[in-house]
Short mmCIF file of C-alpha atoms in Angstrom, two decimals:
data_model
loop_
_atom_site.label_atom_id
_atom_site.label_comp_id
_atom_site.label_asym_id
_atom_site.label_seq_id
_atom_site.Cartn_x
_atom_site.Cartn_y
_atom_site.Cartn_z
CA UNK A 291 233.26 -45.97 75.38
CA UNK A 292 230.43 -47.21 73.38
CA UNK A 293 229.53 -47.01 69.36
CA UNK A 294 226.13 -45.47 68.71
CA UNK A 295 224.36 -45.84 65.82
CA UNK A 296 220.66 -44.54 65.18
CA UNK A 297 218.68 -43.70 62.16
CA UNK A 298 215.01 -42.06 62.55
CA UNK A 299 212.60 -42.32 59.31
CA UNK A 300 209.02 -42.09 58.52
CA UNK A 301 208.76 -45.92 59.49
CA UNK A 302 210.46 -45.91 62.32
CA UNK A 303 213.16 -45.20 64.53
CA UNK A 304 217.08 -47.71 64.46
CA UNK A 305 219.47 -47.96 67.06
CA UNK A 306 222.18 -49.60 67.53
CA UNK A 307 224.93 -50.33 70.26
CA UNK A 308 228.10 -52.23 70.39
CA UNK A 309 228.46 -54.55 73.55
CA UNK A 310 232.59 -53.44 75.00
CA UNK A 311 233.15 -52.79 78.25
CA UNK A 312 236.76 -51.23 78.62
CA UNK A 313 238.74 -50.03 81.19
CA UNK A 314 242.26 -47.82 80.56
CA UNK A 315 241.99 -49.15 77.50
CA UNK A 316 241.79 -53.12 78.29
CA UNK A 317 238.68 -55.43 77.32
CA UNK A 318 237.44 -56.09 80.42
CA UNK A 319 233.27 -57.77 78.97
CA UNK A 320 232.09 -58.30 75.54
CA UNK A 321 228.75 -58.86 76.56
CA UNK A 322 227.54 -55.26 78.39
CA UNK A 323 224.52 -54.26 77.14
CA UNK A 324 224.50 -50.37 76.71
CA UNK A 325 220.86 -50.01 75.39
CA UNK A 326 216.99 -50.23 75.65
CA UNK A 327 213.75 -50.07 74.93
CA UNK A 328 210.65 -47.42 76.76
CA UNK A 329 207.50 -47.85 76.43
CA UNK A 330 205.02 -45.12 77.93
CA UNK A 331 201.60 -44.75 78.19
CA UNK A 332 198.87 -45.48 76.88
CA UNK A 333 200.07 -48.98 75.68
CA UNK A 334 198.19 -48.27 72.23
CA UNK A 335 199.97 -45.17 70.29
CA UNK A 336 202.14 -43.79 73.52
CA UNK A 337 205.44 -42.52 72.94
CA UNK A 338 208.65 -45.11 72.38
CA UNK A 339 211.97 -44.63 73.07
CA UNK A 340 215.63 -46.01 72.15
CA UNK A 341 217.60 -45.26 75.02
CA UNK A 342 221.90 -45.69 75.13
CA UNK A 343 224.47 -44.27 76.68
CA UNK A 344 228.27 -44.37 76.01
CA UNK A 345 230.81 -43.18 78.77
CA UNK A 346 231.13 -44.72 81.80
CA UNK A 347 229.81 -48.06 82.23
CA UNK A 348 230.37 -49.34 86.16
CA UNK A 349 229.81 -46.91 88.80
CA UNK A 350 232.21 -46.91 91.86
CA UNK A 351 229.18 -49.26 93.53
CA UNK A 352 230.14 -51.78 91.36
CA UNK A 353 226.26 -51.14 89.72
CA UNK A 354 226.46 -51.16 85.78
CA UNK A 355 225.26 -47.76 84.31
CA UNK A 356 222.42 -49.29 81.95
CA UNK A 357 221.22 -51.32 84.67
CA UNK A 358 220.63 -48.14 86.99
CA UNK A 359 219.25 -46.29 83.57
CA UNK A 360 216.73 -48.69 83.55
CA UNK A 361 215.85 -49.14 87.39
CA UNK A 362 215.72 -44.96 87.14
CA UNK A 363 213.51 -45.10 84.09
CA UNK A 364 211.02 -47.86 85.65
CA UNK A 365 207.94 -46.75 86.57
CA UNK A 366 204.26 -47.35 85.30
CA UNK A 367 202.44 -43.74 85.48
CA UNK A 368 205.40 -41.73 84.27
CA UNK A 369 205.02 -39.83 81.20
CA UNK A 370 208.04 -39.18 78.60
CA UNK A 371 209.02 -35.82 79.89
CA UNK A 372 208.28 -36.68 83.53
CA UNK A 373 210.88 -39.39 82.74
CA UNK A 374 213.23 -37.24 81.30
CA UNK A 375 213.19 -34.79 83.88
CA UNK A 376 213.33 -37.60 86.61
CA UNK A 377 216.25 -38.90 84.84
CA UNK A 378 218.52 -35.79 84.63
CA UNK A 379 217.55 -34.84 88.57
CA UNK A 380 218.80 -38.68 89.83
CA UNK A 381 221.88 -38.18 87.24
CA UNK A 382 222.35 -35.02 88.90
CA UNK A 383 222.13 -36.74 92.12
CA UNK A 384 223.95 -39.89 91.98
CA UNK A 385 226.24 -40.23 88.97
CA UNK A 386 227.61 -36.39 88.39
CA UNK A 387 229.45 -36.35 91.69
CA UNK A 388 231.97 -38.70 90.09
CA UNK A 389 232.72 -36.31 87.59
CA UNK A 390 233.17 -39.09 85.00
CA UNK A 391 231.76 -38.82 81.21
CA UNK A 392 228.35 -39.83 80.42
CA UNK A 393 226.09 -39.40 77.31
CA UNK A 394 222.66 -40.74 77.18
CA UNK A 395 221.44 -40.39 73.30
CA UNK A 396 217.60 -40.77 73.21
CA UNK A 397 215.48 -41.23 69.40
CA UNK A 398 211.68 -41.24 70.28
CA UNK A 399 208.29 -41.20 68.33
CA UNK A 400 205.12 -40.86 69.10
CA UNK A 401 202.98 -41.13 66.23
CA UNK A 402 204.26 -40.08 63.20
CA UNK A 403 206.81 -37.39 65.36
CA UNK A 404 210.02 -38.35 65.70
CA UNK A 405 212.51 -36.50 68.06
CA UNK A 406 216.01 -36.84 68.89
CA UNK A 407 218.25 -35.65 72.11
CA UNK A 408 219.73 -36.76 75.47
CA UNK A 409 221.41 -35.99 78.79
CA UNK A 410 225.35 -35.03 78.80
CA UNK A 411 227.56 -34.03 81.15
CA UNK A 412 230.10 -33.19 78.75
CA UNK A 413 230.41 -29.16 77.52
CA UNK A 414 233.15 -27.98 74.94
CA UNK A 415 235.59 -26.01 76.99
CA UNK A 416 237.22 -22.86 75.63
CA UNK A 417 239.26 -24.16 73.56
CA UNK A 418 236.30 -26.30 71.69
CA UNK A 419 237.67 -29.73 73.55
CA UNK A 420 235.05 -31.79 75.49
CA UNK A 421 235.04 -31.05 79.60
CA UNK A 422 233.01 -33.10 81.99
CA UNK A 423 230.67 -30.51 83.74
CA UNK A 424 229.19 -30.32 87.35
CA UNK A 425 225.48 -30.99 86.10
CA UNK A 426 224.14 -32.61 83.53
CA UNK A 427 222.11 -30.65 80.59
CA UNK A 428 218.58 -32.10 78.19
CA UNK A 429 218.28 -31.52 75.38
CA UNK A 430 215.38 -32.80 72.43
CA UNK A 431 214.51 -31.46 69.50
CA UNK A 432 211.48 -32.76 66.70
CA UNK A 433 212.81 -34.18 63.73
CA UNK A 434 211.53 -33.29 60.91
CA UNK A 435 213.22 -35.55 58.05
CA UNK A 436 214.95 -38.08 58.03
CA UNK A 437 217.83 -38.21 60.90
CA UNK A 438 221.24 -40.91 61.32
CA UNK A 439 223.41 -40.27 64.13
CA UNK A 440 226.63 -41.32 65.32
CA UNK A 441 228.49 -41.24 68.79
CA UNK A 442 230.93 -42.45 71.02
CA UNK A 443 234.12 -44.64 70.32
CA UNK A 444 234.92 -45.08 66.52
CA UNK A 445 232.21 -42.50 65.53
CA UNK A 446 234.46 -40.15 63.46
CA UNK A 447 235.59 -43.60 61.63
CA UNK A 448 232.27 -43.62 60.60
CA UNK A 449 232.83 -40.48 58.63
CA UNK A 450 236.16 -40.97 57.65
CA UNK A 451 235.86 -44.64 56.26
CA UNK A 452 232.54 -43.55 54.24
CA UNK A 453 229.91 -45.28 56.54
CA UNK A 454 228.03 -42.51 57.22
CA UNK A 455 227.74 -41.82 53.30
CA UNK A 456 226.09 -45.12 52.66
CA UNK A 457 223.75 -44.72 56.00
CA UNK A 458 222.53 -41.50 54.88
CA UNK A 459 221.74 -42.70 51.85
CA UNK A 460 219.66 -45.60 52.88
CA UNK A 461 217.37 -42.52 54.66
CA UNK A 462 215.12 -42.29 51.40
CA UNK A 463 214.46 -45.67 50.63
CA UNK A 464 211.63 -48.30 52.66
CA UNK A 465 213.06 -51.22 53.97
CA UNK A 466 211.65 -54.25 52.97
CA UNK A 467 211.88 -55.39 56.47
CA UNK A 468 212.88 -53.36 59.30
CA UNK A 469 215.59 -55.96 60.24
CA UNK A 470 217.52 -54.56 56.90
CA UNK A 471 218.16 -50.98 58.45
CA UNK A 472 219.01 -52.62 61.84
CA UNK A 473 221.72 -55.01 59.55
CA UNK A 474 222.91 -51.75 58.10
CA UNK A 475 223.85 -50.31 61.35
CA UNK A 476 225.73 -54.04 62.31
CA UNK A 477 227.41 -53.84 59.68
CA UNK A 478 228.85 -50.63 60.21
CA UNK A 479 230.07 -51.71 63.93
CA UNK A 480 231.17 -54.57 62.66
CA UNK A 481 233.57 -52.49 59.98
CA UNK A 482 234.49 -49.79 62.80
CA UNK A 483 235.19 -52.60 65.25
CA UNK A 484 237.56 -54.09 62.92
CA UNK A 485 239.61 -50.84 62.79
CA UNK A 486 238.75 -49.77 66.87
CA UNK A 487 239.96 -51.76 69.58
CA UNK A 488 237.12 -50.03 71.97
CA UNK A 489 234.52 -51.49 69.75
CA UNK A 490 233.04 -55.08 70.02
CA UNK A 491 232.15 -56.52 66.72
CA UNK A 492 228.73 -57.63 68.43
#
């Protein structure tokens, strides 16, 4: 599992992701990037997108999951919800037969909109506890004040250890650099990794 951390404000939009791979519960890379960046077009004032996932990280193939994220997302012409859309059918197609977890969190803006979503296969069950699912559902929704976020491994230490407190608070105020938000949310890893064996300090 992954930590996910993202904030959207009026100046922009924060993500952050910590770097563990594990496997039945043993540290098996430190260095697996579970993130990135989408740019769409036109260059000059198109949408942007943060892009992570946490849940399974190697497919059966041996291919890491953000590395087929971003061959699936690559493409010049393709607008933000053609992407989205092409996304979810090629999830449908090639990763939900394995019936393993997967949650792809997604912050965008484009403009001064920000929105916030992603692509799950995971439904609460009947008995409110999390089920992988045959198909995998969309969701985004427009933001409309300021927005933090938390998901994955460690997230509810977040909560309970008061991170999420001092994030939310840090909503109102302008960062003198954006690189101070972005330090917020490594700190916070940092403090959940400390506590979460699933979560890589880095």
């Amino acid at each position: 599992m992954t930590l996910i951390l993202g904030m959207s404000k009026a100046e922009g939009i924060y993500m952050c992701t910590d770097y563990r791979l594990t496997r039945a519960g043993a540290i098996i890379d430190d260095a697996t990037v579970k993130s990135l960046t989408v740019h769409y077009p036109p260059f000059e004032g198109g949408p942007k997108a943060l892009v992570s996932f946490t849940g399974i990280a190697i497919l059966p193939d041996g291919a890491p999951t953000g590395t087929w994220i971003r061959q699936t997302l690559r493409g010049e012409g393709d607008s933000f919800d053609d992407s989205m859309a092409h996304l979810r059918s090629r999830l449908n197609r090639d990763i939900a037969p394995f019936r393993q977890a997967l949650m792809v969190n997604v912050l965008a803006l484009q403009g001064e909109r920000r929105y916030f979503g992603g692509l799950s296969n995971l439904r609460l069950d009947h008995a409110l506890r999390p089920a992988v699912q045959r198909s995998f559902g969309y969701d985004l929704q427009e933001l409309t004040a300021p927005f933090f976020f938390r998901n994955g491994s460690g997230a509810a230490r977040v909560v309970s250890d008061g991170h999420e407190k001092r994030v939310v608070e840090q909503l109102s105020i302008i960062p003198r650099r954006p690189m101070d938000h972005l330090g917020l949310l490594a700190a916070v890893n940092r403090r959940v990794a400390a506590k979460e064996s699933t979560v890589s300090p880095f």
